[in-house]
């Protein structure tokens, strides 16, 4: 932006050039399943941590901790009679990705599928994530179950799991759903700005004037005005 002061057509012109540089820098933050800062809340209380799993059928499903992010995961074995099961993840940013671990054939147990729904800021978002087990005994890690990178930079809450069991399709109603949350990645947009100010005075031969480098721009303008030069209202280009 250039602010132009016209100090009479013969006396001279003062140019003030203000340039502003704005840089948008995206940064990513990983939220582990085990955070306890209040940004991650599990409902109901029966979710099981990998390191403290007791008295639950989901405890029989044990992924390799060394392959899970930060060596942890949190799981729940959902059946229709259980009711709503989900977790709320509150974050500030422009995007979020959620990662699960999924299982297949577990010796001695019914093979487990996974279905999960997503409610963003109180509204259903995209189709549910579904996984149908294969004929292996493998666990699959770092499975992206949800991604949204077009959010406004503000505070959001994402609900993940089965908040409304009536929406679950029949196949998953019969076999249940193993929910195993590992981690999420939040994208946050940082805005950095820098402003530079340049001044230049061009005067006629009868009114020499130099800006005093140790004085502020305002002090220089006052000094210039005190010399009898009248400045009209500024025009902007």
Coordinates of C-alpha atoms in Angstrom, one line a residue:
X1 CA 0.0 0.0 0.0
X2 CA 1.3 3.5 -0.9
X3 CA 0.1 6.5 1.0
X4 CA 0.7 9.7 -1.0
X5 CA 0.7 13.2 0.5
X6 CA 0.7 16.0 -2.1
X7 CA 2.5 19.0 -0.6
X8 CA 1.7 21.6 -3.3
X9 CA 2.7 20.9 -6.8
X10 CA 5.9 22.9 -6.6
X11 CA 7.0 22.2 -3.1
X12 CA 7.2 18.4 -3.2
X13 CA 5.7 15.0 -2.5
X14 CA 6.1 12.7 0.5
X15 CA 5.8 9.0 -0.3
X16 CA 5.0 6.5 2.5
X17 CA 5.2 2.9 1.3
X18 CA 3.8 0.3 3.7
X19 CA 4.4 -3.3 2.6
X20 CA 2.9 -6.1 4.6
X21 CA 4.0 -9.7 4.1
X22 CA 1.6 -12.4 5.4
X23 CA 2.7 -16.0 5.5
X24 CA 0.3 -18.9 6.2
X25 CA 2.1 -21.9 7.6
X26 CA 0.3 -25.2 8.2
X27 CA 1.5 -27.3 11.2
X28 CA 0.3 -30.7 12.3
X29 CA -0.2 -32.0 15.8
X30 CA -0.6 -35.7 16.7
X31 CA -3.2 -36.5 19.4
X32 CA -2.6 -39.9 21.0
X33 CA -5.4 -42.1 22.2
X34 CA -4.1 -41.7 25.8
X35 CA -4.1 -37.9 26.2
X36 CA -5.7 -36.7 29.5
X37 CA -5.9 -33.0 28.9
X38 CA -9.7 -33.0 28.4
X39 CA -9.6 -32.8 24.6
X40 CA -10.4 -36.5 24.3
X41 CA -13.4 -38.0 26.2
X42 CA -14.6 -41.6 25.9
X43 CA -18.2 -42.7 26.4
X44 CA -19.2 -44.9 28.2
X45 CA -16.6 -45.8 30.8
X46 CA -15.9 -49.3 29.4
X47 CA -13.2 -48.3 26.9
X48 CA -10.1 -50.4 27.5
X49 CA -6.5 -49.2 27.3
X50 CA -4.0 -51.6 25.8
X51 CA -2.0 -51.7 29.0
X52 CA -4.9 -52.2 31.4
X53 CA -7.4 -54.3 29.6
X54 CA -9.4 -56.5 32.0
X55 CA -12.8 -58.3 32.0
X56 CA -13.8 -57.5 28.5
X57 CA -14.2 -59.6 25.3
X58 CA -12.2 -56.9 23.4
X59 CA -9.2 -57.7 25.6
X60 CA -8.7 -60.9 23.6
X61 CA -7.9 -58.8 20.6
X62 CA -4.4 -57.7 21.2
X63 CA -2.5 -55.8 18.5
X64 CA 1.2 -55.5 18.6
X65 CA 2.0 -52.5 20.9
X66 CA 5.3 -51.8 19.1
X67 CA 3.3 -51.1 15.9
X68 CA 0.8 -48.8 17.5
X69 CA 1.5 -45.1 17.7
X70 CA 3.3 -44.3 20.9
X71 CA 2.8 -47.9 22.0
X72 CA -0.8 -47.4 23.0
X73 CA -4.4 -47.8 21.7
X74 CA -7.9 -47.7 23.2
X75 CA -10.6 -50.2 22.3
X76 CA -14.2 -51.2 22.8
X77 CA -16.1 -54.2 21.6
X78 CA -19.6 -52.9 20.6
X79 CA -22.7 -55.0 20.4
X80 CA -26.3 -53.7 19.9
X81 CA -27.3 -54.3 23.5
X82 CA -24.5 -52.1 24.7
X83 CA -26.0 -48.9 23.4
X84 CA -24.1 -45.8 22.2
X85 CA -20.3 -46.1 22.3
X86 CA -18.1 -43.2 21.0
X87 CA -15.4 -40.7 21.9
X88 CA -15.4 -36.9 21.4
X89 CA -12.2 -35.2 20.1
X90 CA -12.1 -31.4 20.6
X91 CA -9.5 -29.5 18.6
X92 CA -8.8 -26.2 16.9
X93 CA -7.6 -26.3 13.3
X94 CA -8.4 -26.6 9.7
X95 CA -8.3 -30.3 9.3
X96 CA -8.2 -33.7 11.1
X97 CA -7.4 -37.3 10.3
X98 CA -8.4 -40.2 12.5
X99 CA -6.5 -43.6 12.5
X100 CA -7.7 -47.0 13.8
X101 CA -6.3 -50.5 14.1
X102 CA -8.5 -53.2 12.5
X103 CA -8.4 -56.9 13.1
X104 CA -9.4 -60.1 11.3
X105 CA -9.5 -63.7 12.4
X106 CA -8.8 -64.1 16.1
X107 CA -8.3 -67.8 17.1
X108 CA -11.1 -68.9 19.4
X109 CA -13.2 -65.8 18.8
X110 CA -15.7 -64.6 16.3
X111 CA -14.0 -62.6 13.6
X112 CA -14.4 -58.9 14.1
X113 CA -15.6 -56.2 11.7
X114 CA -15.4 -52.5 12.3
X115 CA -18.0 -49.8 11.6
X116 CA -17.7 -46.2 12.8
X117 CA -19.8 -43.1 12.3
X118 CA -18.6 -39.5 12.5
X119 CA -20.5 -36.4 13.8
X120 CA -18.7 -33.1 13.2
X121 CA -19.9 -30.1 15.3
X122 CA -23.2 -31.8 15.9
X123 CA -23.9 -32.8 12.2
X124 CA -23.4 -36.2 10.6
X125 CA -20.4 -36.1 8.3
X126 CA -19.6 -38.4 5.3
X127 CA -20.5 -42.1 5.1
X128 CA -19.4 -44.4 8.0
X129 CA -16.1 -46.2 7.8
X130 CA -16.6 -50.0 7.4
X131 CA -14.1 -52.8 7.5
X132 CA -15.0 -56.5 6.9
X133 CA -12.5 -59.0 8.1
X134 CA -10.5 -61.1 5.7
X135 CA -9.2 -64.7 6.1
X136 CA -6.0 -63.8 7.8
X137 CA -5.0 -63.4 11.4
X138 CA -3.3 -60.0 10.7
X139 CA -3.8 -56.7 12.3
X140 CA -3.8 -53.6 10.0
X141 CA -2.3 -50.5 11.6
X142 CA -2.5 -46.8 10.6
X143 CA -5.8 -47.3 9.0
X144 CA -7.3 -43.9 8.0
X145 CA -11.0 -44.0 8.9
X146 CA -11.8 -40.3 8.6
X147 CA -10.2 -37.2 7.0
X148 CA -11.4 -33.7 6.6
X149 CA -9.0 -31.0 5.6
X150 CA -11.4 -28.2 4.6
X151 CA -12.5 -26.8 7.9
X152 CA -12.5 -23.2 8.9
X153 CA -9.8 -22.2 11.4
X154 CA -11.9 -22.5 14.6
X155 CA -12.7 -24.9 17.5
X156 CA -14.4 -28.2 16.5
X157 CA -15.6 -31.3 18.1
X158 CA -15.6 -34.7 16.2
X159 CA -17.6 -37.6 17.6
X160 CA -16.3 -41.0 16.5
X161 CA -17.8 -44.4 17.0
X162 CA -21.5 -45.5 17.3
X163 CA -23.4 -42.7 18.8
X164 CA -26.7 -43.9 17.3
X165 CA -27.0 -47.7 17.3
X166 CA -30.2 -47.6 15.2
X167 CA -28.2 -46.5 12.2
X168 CA -25.9 -49.6 12.2
X169 CA -26.6 -51.9 9.3
X170 CA -27.7 -55.5 9.9
X171 CA -24.4 -57.2 9.2
X172 CA -22.7 -55.2 11.9
X173 CA -25.7 -55.6 14.2
X174 CA -25.2 -59.4 14.0
X175 CA -21.4 -59.5 14.5
X176 CA -20.7 -56.3 16.4
X177 CA -18.0 -53.8 15.8
X178 CA -14.5 -53.7 17.2
X179 CA -13.5 -50.0 17.7
X180 CA -9.8 -49.5 18.2
X181 CA -8.6 -45.9 18.2
X182 CA -4.9 -45.3 17.8
X183 CA -4.3 -41.6 17.1
X184 CA -5.4 -38.5 15.2
X185 CA -3.6 -35.7 13.3
X186 CA -4.8 -32.2 13.5
X187 CA -3.8 -29.5 11.0
X188 CA -3.5 -26.0 12.3
X189 CA -2.9 -22.9 10.2
X190 CA -0.4 -20.5 11.7
X191 CA -0.5 -16.9 10.3
X192 CA 2.8 -14.9 10.5
X193 CA 2.9 -11.3 9.3
X194 CA 5.7 -8.7 8.9
X195 CA 5.2 -5.1 8.1
X196 CA 7.8 -2.9 6.5
X197 CA 7.6 0.9 6.2
X198 CA 9.6 3.0 3.7
X199 CA 9.5 6.8 3.4
X200 CA 10.8 9.1 0.8
X201 CA 10.5 12.9 0.5
X202 CA 10.9 14.6 -2.8
X203 CA 10.9 18.4 -2.5
X204 CA 11.4 21.3 -4.8
X205 CA 14.8 23.2 -4.7
X206 CA 13.4 25.9 -2.4
X207 CA 12.3 23.5 0.3
X208 CA 15.1 21.0 1.1
X209 CA 14.1 18.5 3.8
X210 CA 15.6 15.3 5.1
X211 CA 14.0 12.8 7.4
X212 CA 15.7 12.6 10.7
X213 CA 16.7 8.9 11.0
X214 CA 16.3 8.9 14.8
X215 CA 12.8 10.4 14.8
X216 CA 9.6 8.5 14.2
X217 CA 7.6 9.1 11.0
X218 CA 5.1 11.1 13.0
X219 CA 7.8 13.4 14.4
X220 CA 9.2 14.0 11.0
X221 CA 5.7 14.9 9.7
X222 CA 5.2 17.4 12.6
X223 CA 8.6 18.9 11.9
X224 CA 7.7 19.2 8.2
X225 CA 4.4 20.9 9.0
X226 CA 6.1 23.3 11.3
X227 CA 8.1 24.6 8.4
X228 CA 4.9 26.0 6.9
X229 CA 4.1 23.3 4.3
X230 CA 0.5 22.4 4.3
X231 CA -0.5 18.8 3.7
X232 CA -4.0 18.0 2.4
X233 CA -5.9 14.8 3.3
X234 CA -4.0 11.7 2.1
X235 CA -5.0 9.7 -1.0
X236 CA -4.5 6.0 -1.1
X237 CA -3.4 3.9 -4.1

